[in-house]
Amino acid sequence: MEKRIFRFSAASTEIHFGSGISHLRKIADPKFTVLITDENVYHAHTRRFRGWNTIVLKAGEAYKVQATVDAVVETLIEMEADRKTILVGVGGGVITDITGYVASVYMRGLRFGFIPTSILAMVDAAVGGKNGIDVGEYKNMVGTIRQPAFILYDMTVLNSLPQVEWENGFAEIIKHACIKDAAMFNALEANTLKYYRSKRRAIEELVQRNVLIKAKVVQKDEFEKGDRRLLNFGHTLGHALETQYELLHGQAISIGMTFACHLSAKQCGFTQNQRVVNVLEKYNLPAYASFNKQKVFDILKMDKKRERKEMNYVLLEKIGKGMVKTISMNDLQKKLLLW
Ligand code: GLY
């Protein structure tokens, strides 16, 4: 088992690769710990939850809302949870987001950690400290930035992860490759999802590489004044699509990445669009879709990267090198409507 410690402004995160709930006993006393999970994860791994206080939530993005936070807070009060209680989110991105958020606000803050169970949560949602909930049509509209005390990686949980969830997670891996890691992009081009699904060592290495990319970016710019913005590649359009259509996060940001490549070609001479589209399609992600552009633009306007009449858009200079460029909302609207 390998351990890495990342220090952030107000806390450190211990990242344990090759561990899981069995290791949790070494760092958290079951008497003072509450696990938060969803029905799918609980049913797939019931045995692992034995002996732990557990709150089981309904599964899905539709439940990443204030009503769920209220219900969890009420349950914690019934359980007499206090400031010494540790919350542990065991699940995908919805569970890590809700757990981090509840832990940030309950009694003004509890220690918390994660055991991510999906590729997406492993490489993205569990890392970085952003947490929160959706409000109506707006994704992640309310939340805080607060770092988990620990993240435990147990790759055996992937044995029960459905194919579509593998694809969903690979969208974030492709995103990291596009903005930061040309060599990883080449490896993704050369390999297949089937290869990563069947070779335990390959997926372990790929997950670790992505965790390190993300943790290093966040460490340098925890509060998103600069480089951290790059992690939003594909997300401006992606989030707007995700709330308007029945798309998984990875599918929505995949279309968002294709549009960002198109903008990159127009704004900064990017010439490798087709390679990005090919990799997305190779991992069974949609690169294009027809959608109501005006309706989606009306949601996109509320993106957190907008500053008055301009949007800070994440573009690519070349594969492996992301950049942020300001684009006027008028220009952005025109380019989206004409895409
Ligand atoms: N929790 C995900 C992030 O901080 O980006």
mmCIF file of C-alpha atoms and ligand atoms in Angstrom:
data_model
loop_
_atom_site.group_PDB
_atom_site.id
_atom_site.type_symbol
_atom_site.label_atom_id
_atom_site.label_comp_id
_atom_site.label_asym_id
_atom_site.label_seq_id
_atom_site.Cartn_x
_atom_site.Cartn_y
_atom_site.Cartn_z
ATOM 1 C CA MET A 1 0.000 0.000 0.000
ATOM 2 C CA GLU A 2 1.261 3.429 -0.895
ATOM 3 C CA LYS A 3 0.497 6.596 1.041
ATOM 4 C CA ARG A 4 0.827 10.187 -0.184
ATOM 5 C CA ILE A 5 0.156 13.311 1.851
ATOM 6 C CA PHE A 6 -0.971 16.527 0.186
ATOM 7 C CA ARG A 7 -0.869 19.712 2.249
ATOM 8 C CA PHE A 8 -3.455 22.376 1.469
ATOM 9 C CA SER A 9 -4.041 25.818 2.975
ATOM 10 C CA ALA A 10 -5.992 24.669 6.037
ATOM 11 C CA ALA A 11 -5.604 20.874 6.091
ATOM 12 C CA SER A 12 -3.766 17.868 4.724
ATOM 13 C CA THR A 13 -5.207 14.953 2.808
ATOM 14 C CA GLU A 14 -3.739 11.469 3.244
ATOM 15 C CA ILE A 15 -4.211 9.455 0.082
ATOM 16 C CA HIS A 16 -3.927 5.688 0.577
ATOM 17 C CA PHE A 17 -3.674 3.631 -2.585
ATOM 18 C CA GLY A 18 -4.544 -0.050 -2.294
ATOM 19 C CA SER A 19 -6.687 0.109 0.844
ATOM 20 C CA GLY A 20 -10.388 0.351 1.704
ATOM 21 C CA ILE A 21 -12.934 -0.117 4.464
ATOM 22 C CA SER A 22 -10.677 -2.689 6.156
ATOM 23 C CA HIS A 23 -8.030 0.037 6.460
ATOM 24 C CA LEU A 24 -10.622 2.516 7.742
ATOM 25 C CA ARG A 25 -10.606 0.695 11.088
ATOM 26 C CA LYS A 26 -6.991 1.789 11.546
ATOM 27 C CA ILE A 27 -7.771 5.474 11.160
ATOM 28 C CA ALA A 28 -11.361 5.863 12.378
ATOM 29 C CA ASP A 29 -13.104 4.387 15.423
ATOM 30 C CA PRO A 30 -16.416 2.789 14.291
ATOM 31 C CA LYS A 31 -18.101 4.150 17.442
ATOM 32 C CA PHE A 32 -17.461 7.751 16.359
ATOM 33 C CA THR A 33 -17.702 7.391 12.602
ATOM 34 C CA VAL A 34 -20.698 7.591 10.267
ATOM 35 C CA LEU A 35 -20.491 6.247 6.731
ATOM 36 C CA ILE A 36 -22.661 7.843 4.066
ATOM 37 C CA THR A 37 -23.415 5.798 0.971
ATOM 38 C CA ASP A 38 -26.165 5.150 -1.568
ATOM 39 C CA GLU A 39 -28.469 2.179 -2.089
ATOM 40 C CA ASN A 40 -26.524 0.831 -5.088
ATOM 41 C CA VAL A 41 -23.165 0.810 -3.321
ATOM 42 C CA TYR A 42 -24.714 -0.521 -0.112
ATOM 43 C CA HIS A 43 -26.352 -3.432 -1.912
ATOM 44 C CA ALA A 44 -23.216 -4.252 -3.922
ATOM 45 C CA HIS A 45 -20.964 -4.235 -0.829
ATOM 46 C CA THR A 46 -23.282 -4.827 2.177
ATOM 47 C CA ARG A 47 -20.783 -7.069 3.961
ATOM 48 C CA ARG A 48 -18.155 -4.310 4.050
ATOM 49 C CA PHE A 49 -20.526 -1.990 5.954
ATOM 50 C CA ARG A 50 -21.055 -4.458 8.805
ATOM 51 C CA GLY A 51 -20.185 -2.890 12.172
ATOM 52 C CA TRP A 52 -20.300 0.693 10.886
ATOM 53 C CA ASN A 53 -23.003 3.319 11.525
ATOM 54 C CA THR A 54 -24.268 3.933 8.006
ATOM 55 C CA ILE A 55 -26.659 6.375 6.380
ATOM 56 C CA VAL A 56 -27.929 4.980 3.070
ATOM 57 C CA LEU A 57 -29.216 7.567 0.575
ATOM 58 C CA LYS A 58 -31.142 7.107 -2.640
ATOM 59 C CA ALA A 59 -28.781 6.952 -5.629
ATOM 60 C CA GLY A 60 -28.475 9.560 -8.365
ATOM 61 C CA GLU A 61 -27.741 13.184 -9.176
ATOM 62 C CA ALA A 62 -31.437 14.034 -8.582
ATOM 63 C CA TYR A 63 -30.740 13.567 -4.857
ATOM 64 C CA LYS A 64 -27.758 15.946 -4.747
ATOM 65 C CA VAL A 65 -30.031 18.637 -3.343
ATOM 66 C CA GLN A 66 -30.678 20.570 -0.149
ATOM 67 C CA ALA A 67 -33.506 18.208 0.921
ATOM 68 C CA THR A 68 -30.989 15.338 1.130
ATOM 69 C CA VAL A 69 -28.579 17.506 3.131
ATOM 70 C CA ASP A 70 -31.426 18.367 5.556
ATOM 71 C CA ALA A 71 -32.327 14.693 5.942
ATOM 72 C CA VAL A 72 -28.695 13.699 6.625
ATOM 73 C CA VAL A 73 -28.310 16.505 9.173
ATOM 74 C CA GLU A 74 -31.481 15.362 10.967
ATOM 75 C CA THR A 75 -30.194 11.778 11.044
ATOM 76 C CA LEU A 76 -26.845 12.938 12.430
ATOM 77 C CA ILE A 77 -28.682 14.827 15.192
ATOM 78 C CA GLU A 78 -30.707 11.673 15.989
ATOM 79 C CA MET A 79 -27.424 9.728 16.122
ATOM 80 C CA GLU A 80 -26.063 12.391 18.511
ATOM 81 C CA ALA A 81 -23.127 13.049 16.195
ATOM 82 C CA ASP A 82 -20.816 15.707 17.626
ATOM 83 C CA ARG A 83 -17.706 17.593 16.558
ATOM 84 C CA LYS A 84 -15.549 14.516 17.079
ATOM 85 C CA THR A 85 -17.639 12.442 14.663
ATOM 86 C CA ILE A 86 -15.940 11.532 11.387
ATOM 87 C CA LEU A 87 -18.056 11.311 8.226
ATOM 88 C CA VAL A 88 -16.916 8.989 5.464
ATOM 89 C CA GLY A 89 -18.491 9.146 2.002
ATOM 90 C CA VAL A 90 -18.426 5.703 0.371
ATOM 91 C CA GLY A 91 -19.621 6.005 -3.201
ATOM 92 C CA GLY A 92 -19.483 7.984 -6.401
ATOM 93 C CA GLY A 93 -19.384 11.727 -7.007
ATOM 94 C CA VAL A 94 -22.858 12.480 -5.631
ATOM 95 C CA ILE A 95 -21.984 10.815 -2.330
ATOM 96 C CA THR A 96 -18.558 12.475 -2.015
ATOM 97 C CA ASP A 97 -20.080 15.904 -2.817
ATOM 98 C CA ILE A 98 -22.900 15.536 -0.269
ATOM 99 C CA THR A 99 -20.666 14.068 2.424
ATOM 100 C CA GLY A 100 -18.071 16.831 2.021
ATOM 101 C CA TYR A 101 -20.799 19.458 2.144
ATOM 102 C CA VAL A 102 -22.597 18.069 5.199
ATOM 103 C CA ALA A 103 -19.244 17.652 6.948
ATOM 104 C CA SER A 104 -18.405 21.287 6.167
ATOM 105 C CA VAL A 105 -21.592 22.713 7.655
ATOM 106 C CA TYR A 106 -22.697 20.306 10.420
ATOM 107 C CA MET A 107 -21.690 21.990 13.689
ATOM 108 C CA ARG A 108 -19.567 24.246 11.416
ATOM 109 C CA GLY A 109 -17.319 21.426 10.384
ATOM 110 C CA LEU A 110 -16.405 17.788 11.046
ATOM 111 C CA ARG A 111 -13.445 15.691 9.919
ATOM 112 C CA PHE A 112 -14.307 13.659 6.851
ATOM 113 C CA GLY A 113 -12.848 11.244 4.335
ATOM 114 C CA PHE A 114 -13.831 9.305 1.245
ATOM 115 C CA ILE A 115 -13.756 5.802 -0.155
ATOM 116 C CA PRO A 116 -14.577 6.462 -3.833
ATOM 117 C CA THR A 117 -16.259 3.551 -5.603
ATOM 118 C CA SER A 118 -16.447 4.788 -9.206
ATOM 119 C CA ILE A 119 -13.696 5.753 -11.643
ATOM 120 C CA LEU A 120 -15.133 9.269 -11.787
ATOM 121 C CA ALA A 121 -15.059 9.681 -8.016
ATOM 122 C CA MET A 122 -11.566 8.147 -7.803
ATOM 123 C CA VAL A 123 -9.918 10.450 -10.335
ATOM 124 C CA ASP A 124 -12.004 13.566 -9.838
ATOM 125 C CA ALA A 125 -14.855 14.007 -7.347
ATOM 126 C CA ALA A 126 -13.007 12.719 -4.256
ATOM 127 C CA VAL A 127 -9.983 14.948 -4.851
ATOM 128 C CA GLY A 128 -9.821 18.701 -4.438
ATOM 129 C CA GLY A 129 -12.192 19.651 -1.625
ATOM 130 C CA LYS A 130 -14.984 21.207 -3.675
ATOM 131 C CA ASN A 131 -18.300 19.900 -2.440
ATOM 132 C CA GLY A 132 -21.901 20.957 -2.691
ATOM 133 C CA ILE A 133 -25.306 20.463 -4.181
ATOM 134 C CA ASP A 134 -27.328 21.352 -7.278
ATOM 135 C CA VAL A 135 -30.050 23.996 -7.157
ATOM 136 C CA GLY A 136 -32.820 23.505 -9.710
ATOM 137 C CA GLU A 137 -31.199 23.522 -13.137
ATOM 138 C CA TYR A 138 -27.841 24.752 -11.872
ATOM 139 C CA LYS A 139 -25.119 22.226 -11.080
ATOM 140 C CA ASN A 140 -22.968 22.655 -7.968
ATOM 141 C CA MET A 141 -24.465 26.083 -7.341
ATOM 142 C CA VAL A 142 -24.003 25.935 -3.561
ATOM 143 C CA GLY A 143 -21.024 24.499 -1.741
ATOM 144 C CA THR A 144 -17.705 25.037 -0.010
ATOM 145 C CA ILE A 145 -14.062 24.127 -0.517
ATOM 146 C CA ARG A 146 -12.854 21.960 2.331
ATOM 147 C CA GLN A 147 -10.328 19.159 2.004
ATOM 148 C CA PRO A 148 -11.001 15.560 3.082
ATOM 149 C CA ALA A 149 -8.666 14.256 5.801
ATOM 150 C CA PHE A 150 -8.161 11.007 3.878
ATOM 151 C CA ILE A 151 -9.078 9.184 0.686
ATOM 152 C CA LEU A 152 -8.845 5.382 0.567
ATOM 153 C CA TYR A 153 -8.518 3.661 -2.800
ATOM 154 C CA ASP A 154 -9.796 0.103 -2.991
ATOM 155 C CA MET A 155 -9.618 -1.016 -6.620
ATOM 156 C CA THR A 156 -11.577 -4.231 -5.914
ATOM 157 C CA VAL A 157 -14.796 -2.181 -5.761
ATOM 158 C CA LEU A 158 -14.456 -1.649 -9.512
ATOM 159 C CA ASN A 159 -15.298 -5.335 -10.089
ATOM 160 C CA SER A 160 -18.993 -4.456 -9.775
ATOM 161 C CA LEU A 161 -18.853 -1.116 -11.632
ATOM 162 C CA PRO A 162 -21.091 -1.163 -14.752
ATOM 163 C CA GLN A 163 -19.547 -0.485 -18.192
ATOM 164 C CA VAL A 164 -21.348 2.847 -18.547
ATOM 165 C CA GLU A 165 -19.756 4.057 -15.305
ATOM 166 C CA TRP A 166 -16.303 3.147 -16.629
ATOM 167 C CA GLU A 167 -17.025 5.274 -19.701
ATOM 168 C CA ASN A 168 -18.343 8.078 -17.484
ATOM 169 C CA GLY A 169 -15.088 8.149 -15.491
ATOM 170 C CA PHE A 170 -12.845 7.991 -18.536
ATOM 171 C CA ALA A 171 -14.239 11.352 -19.680
ATOM 172 C CA GLU A 172 -12.442 12.983 -16.718
ATOM 173 C CA ILE A 173 -9.278 10.986 -17.469
ATOM 174 C CA ILE A 174 -9.334 12.211 -21.089
ATOM 175 C CA LYS A 175 -9.897 15.734 -19.739
ATOM 176 C CA HIS A 176 -6.759 15.505 -17.565
ATOM 177 C CA ALA A 177 -4.783 14.210 -20.550
ATOM 178 C CA CYS A 178 -5.995 17.076 -22.760
ATOM 179 C CA ILE A 179 -5.090 19.851 -20.329
ATOM 180 C CA LYS A 180 -1.966 18.468 -18.643
ATOM 181 C CA ASP A 181 -0.528 15.221 -19.921
ATOM 182 C CA ALA A 182 0.210 14.587 -23.616
ATOM 183 C CA ALA A 183 1.974 11.292 -22.821
ATOM 184 C CA MET A 184 -1.148 9.993 -21.077
ATOM 185 C CA PHE A 185 -3.199 11.114 -24.084
ATOM 186 C CA ASN A 186 -0.927 9.022 -26.321
ATOM 187 C CA ALA A 187 -1.396 6.029 -24.002
ATOM 188 C CA LEU A 188 -5.181 6.447 -24.117
ATOM 189 C CA GLU A 189 -5.001 6.549 -27.912
ATOM 190 C CA ALA A 190 -2.943 3.354 -27.979
ATOM 191 C CA ASN A 191 -5.031 1.384 -25.456
ATOM 192 C CA THR A 192 -8.729 0.562 -25.041
ATOM 193 C CA LEU A 193 -11.266 0.575 -22.245
ATOM 194 C CA LYS A 194 -11.302 -3.223 -22.411
ATOM 195 C CA TYR A 195 -7.560 -3.224 -21.701
ATOM 196 C CA TYR A 196 -7.939 -0.977 -18.632
ATOM 197 C CA ARG A 197 -10.936 -2.994 -17.395
ATOM 198 C CA SER A 198 -9.048 -6.258 -17.582
ATOM 199 C CA LYS A 199 -5.567 -5.255 -16.387
ATOM 200 C CA ARG A 200 -5.681 -4.430 -12.686
ATOM 201 C CA ARG A 201 -2.169 -2.945 -12.664
ATOM 202 C CA ALA A 202 -2.918 -0.710 -15.681
ATOM 203 C CA ILE A 203 -6.047 0.812 -14.152
ATOM 204 C CA GLU A 204 -4.308 1.229 -10.789
ATOM 205 C CA GLU A 205 -1.486 3.153 -12.437
ATOM 206 C CA LEU A 206 -3.886 5.218 -14.520
ATOM 207 C CA VAL A 207 -6.005 6.152 -11.487
ATOM 208 C CA GLN A 208 -2.905 7.081 -9.465
ATOM 209 C CA ARG A 209 -1.544 9.206 -12.288
ATOM 210 C CA ASN A 210 -4.850 11.083 -12.505
ATOM 211 C CA VAL A 211 -5.138 11.557 -8.755
ATOM 212 C CA LEU A 212 -1.641 13.054 -8.718
ATOM 213 C CA ILE A 213 -2.407 15.382 -11.662
ATOM 214 C CA LYS A 214 -5.509 16.675 -9.926
ATOM 215 C CA ALA A 215 -4.053 16.910 -6.418
ATOM 216 C CA LYS A 216 -1.013 18.844 -7.685
ATOM 217 C CA VAL A 217 -3.157 21.332 -9.628
ATOM 218 C CA VAL A 218 -5.387 21.887 -6.579
ATOM 219 C CA GLN A 219 -2.409 22.179 -4.253
ATOM 220 C CA LYS A 220 -1.011 25.054 -6.335
ATOM 221 C CA ASP A 221 -4.343 26.857 -6.683
ATOM 222 C CA GLU A 222 -6.843 25.568 -4.139
ATOM 223 C CA PHE A 223 -9.307 28.455 -4.522
ATOM 224 C CA GLU A 224 -9.319 28.534 -8.323
ATOM 225 C CA LYS A 225 -7.669 31.824 -9.144
ATOM 226 C CA GLY A 226 -5.488 30.359 -11.900
ATOM 227 C CA ASP A 227 -4.406 26.870 -12.981
ATOM 228 C CA ARG A 228 -7.277 25.070 -11.219
ATOM 229 C CA ARG A 229 -9.644 26.593 -13.762
ATOM 230 C CA LEU A 230 -8.141 24.222 -16.338
ATOM 231 C CA LEU A 231 -9.925 21.356 -14.606
ATOM 232 C CA ASN A 232 -13.160 22.833 -15.927
ATOM 233 C CA PHE A 233 -12.232 21.899 -19.518
ATOM 234 C CA GLY A 234 -15.480 20.764 -21.167
ATOM 235 C CA HIS A 235 -17.533 21.600 -18.081
ATOM 236 C CA THR A 236 -19.032 24.987 -19.027
ATOM 237 C CA LEU A 237 -21.163 23.591 -21.823
ATOM 238 C CA GLY A 238 -21.111 20.144 -20.188
ATOM 239 C CA HIS A 239 -22.859 21.214 -16.980
ATOM 240 C CA ALA A 240 -25.535 23.108 -18.920
ATOM 241 C CA LEU A 241 -26.197 20.034 -21.106
ATOM 242 C CA GLU A 242 -26.223 17.723 -18.109
ATOM 243 C CA THR A 243 -29.097 19.523 -16.406
ATOM 244 C CA GLN A 244 -31.172 19.868 -19.595
ATOM 245 C CA TYR A 245 -30.816 16.388 -21.063
ATOM 246 C CA GLU A 246 -30.631 12.821 -19.789
ATOM 247 C CA LEU A 247 -26.862 12.590 -19.908
ATOM 248 C CA LEU A 248 -24.295 11.259 -17.492
ATOM 249 C CA HIS A 249 -21.690 13.784 -16.367
ATOM 250 C CA GLY A 250 -18.987 12.150 -18.492
ATOM 251 C CA GLN A 251 -21.171 12.154 -21.596
ATOM 252 C CA ALA A 252 -22.085 15.814 -21.114
ATOM 253 C CA ILE A 253 -18.493 16.993 -20.582
ATOM 254 C CA SER A 254 -17.413 14.902 -23.541
ATOM 255 C CA ILE A 255 -19.649 17.021 -25.821
ATOM 256 C CA GLY A 256 -18.399 20.056 -23.882
ATOM 257 C CA MET A 257 -14.786 19.100 -24.661
ATOM 258 C CA THR A 258 -15.538 18.800 -28.372
ATOM 259 C CA PHE A 259 -17.087 22.280 -28.346
ATOM 260 C CA ALA A 260 -14.116 23.638 -26.360
ATOM 261 C CA CYS A 261 -11.778 22.164 -29.024
ATOM 262 C CA HIS A 262 -13.853 23.894 -31.715
ATOM 263 C CA LEU A 263 -13.553 27.203 -29.805
ATOM 264 C CA SER A 264 -9.824 26.547 -29.317
ATOM 265 C CA ALA A 265 -9.406 26.242 -33.095
ATOM 266 C CA LYS A 266 -11.201 29.564 -33.588
ATOM 267 C CA GLN A 267 -9.589 31.465 -30.701
ATOM 268 C CA CYS A 268 -6.047 30.105 -30.520
ATOM 269 C CA GLY A 269 -5.244 28.039 -33.598
ATOM 270 C CA PHE A 270 -5.677 24.586 -32.027
ATOM 271 C CA THR A 271 -5.351 21.946 -34.770
ATOM 272 C CA GLN A 272 -5.780 18.592 -33.001
ATOM 273 C CA ASN A 273 -9.608 18.482 -32.732
ATOM 274 C CA GLN A 274 -9.918 15.204 -34.587
ATOM 275 C CA ARG A 275 -7.531 13.380 -32.247
ATOM 276 C CA VAL A 276 -9.606 14.473 -29.234
ATOM 277 C CA VAL A 277 -12.865 13.437 -30.936
ATOM 278 C CA ASN A 278 -11.329 10.056 -31.863
ATOM 279 C CA VAL A 279 -10.248 9.350 -28.286
ATOM 280 C CA LEU A 280 -13.667 10.320 -26.875
ATOM 281 C CA GLU A 281 -15.379 8.015 -29.357
ATOM 282 C CA LYS A 282 -12.865 5.243 -28.715
ATOM 283 C CA TYR A 283 -13.983 5.270 -25.043
ATOM 284 C CA ASN A 284 -17.612 5.185 -26.172
ATOM 285 C CA LEU A 285 -18.293 8.801 -25.229
ATOM 286 C CA PRO A 286 -20.448 11.098 -27.382
ATOM 287 C CA ALA A 287 -18.452 13.845 -29.117
ATOM 288 C CA TYR A 288 -21.455 15.581 -30.678
ATOM 289 C CA ALA A 289 -25.186 15.871 -30.049
ATOM 290 C CA SER A 290 -28.019 17.941 -31.405
ATOM 291 C CA PHE A 291 -29.566 20.109 -28.697
ATOM 292 C CA ASN A 292 -31.516 23.300 -28.182
ATOM 293 C CA LYS A 293 -28.580 25.719 -28.229
ATOM 294 C CA GLN A 294 -30.450 28.794 -27.021
ATOM 295 C CA LYS A 295 -31.993 26.924 -24.088
ATOM 296 C CA VAL A 296 -28.600 25.492 -23.127
ATOM 297 C CA PHE A 297 -26.907 28.894 -23.505
ATOM 298 C CA ASP A 298 -29.479 30.378 -21.099
ATOM 299 C CA ILE A 299 -28.326 27.882 -18.438
ATOM 300 C CA LEU A 300 -24.635 28.213 -19.347
ATOM 301 C CA LYS A 301 -24.871 31.968 -18.611
ATOM 302 C CA MET A 302 -24.961 31.188 -14.881
ATOM 303 C CA ASP A 303 -21.675 29.232 -14.983
ATOM 304 C CA LYS A 304 -19.392 30.136 -12.074
ATOM 305 C CA LYS A 305 -16.620 31.154 -14.479
ATOM 306 C CA ARG A 306 -18.632 34.053 -15.879
ATOM 307 C CA GLU A 307 -17.507 37.485 -14.757
ATOM 308 C CA ARG A 308 -20.144 40.072 -15.728
ATOM 309 C CA LYS A 309 -20.275 40.006 -19.559
ATOM 310 C CA GLU A 310 -17.340 37.650 -20.092
ATOM 311 C CA MET A 311 -16.678 33.963 -19.596
ATOM 312 C CA ASN A 312 -13.317 32.489 -18.649
ATOM 313 C CA TYR A 313 -13.308 29.563 -21.066
ATOM 314 C CA VAL A 314 -10.876 26.644 -20.862
ATOM 315 C CA LEU A 315 -9.298 26.010 -24.255
ATOM 316 C CA LEU A 316 -6.408 23.937 -25.582
ATOM 317 C CA GLU A 317 -3.245 25.364 -27.056
ATOM 318 C CA LYS A 318 -2.247 21.807 -27.934
ATOM 319 C CA ILE A 319 -2.982 18.366 -26.507
ATOM 320 C CA GLY A 320 -1.487 18.334 -23.004
ATOM 321 C CA LYS A 321 -1.567 22.112 -22.619
ATOM 322 C CA GLY A 322 -4.760 23.826 -21.506
ATOM 323 C CA MET A 323 -5.207 27.570 -21.232
ATOM 324 C CA VAL A 324 -7.900 29.976 -20.060
ATOM 325 C CA LYS A 325 -9.130 32.675 -22.416
ATOM 326 C CA THR A 326 -11.739 35.313 -21.820
ATOM 327 C CA ILE A 327 -14.549 35.348 -24.331
ATOM 328 C CA SER A 328 -17.431 37.827 -24.402
ATOM 329 C CA MET A 329 -20.845 36.311 -23.696
ATOM 330 C CA ASN A 330 -22.103 37.693 -27.019
ATOM 331 C CA ASP A 331 -19.310 36.033 -28.953
ATOM 332 C CA LEU A 332 -19.751 32.790 -27.022
ATOM 333 C CA GLN A 333 -23.480 32.781 -27.784
ATOM 334 C CA LYS A 334 -22.815 33.320 -31.509
ATOM 335 C CA LYS A 335 -20.224 30.558 -31.644
ATOM 336 C CA LEU A 336 -22.481 28.107 -29.814
ATOM 337 C CA LEU A 337 -25.518 28.879 -31.962
ATOM 338 C CA LEU A 338 -23.440 28.391 -35.123
ATOM 339 C CA TRP A 339 -21.725 25.173 -33.940
HETATM 340 N N1 GLY B 1 -14.361 17.540 -5.132
HETATM 341 C C1 GLY B 1 -14.003 17.758 -6.460
HETATM 342 C C2 GLY B 1 -13.121 18.926 -6.655
HETATM 343 O O1 GLY B 1 -12.682 19.532 -5.698
HETATM 344 O O2 GLY B 1 -12.817 19.293 -7.781
#
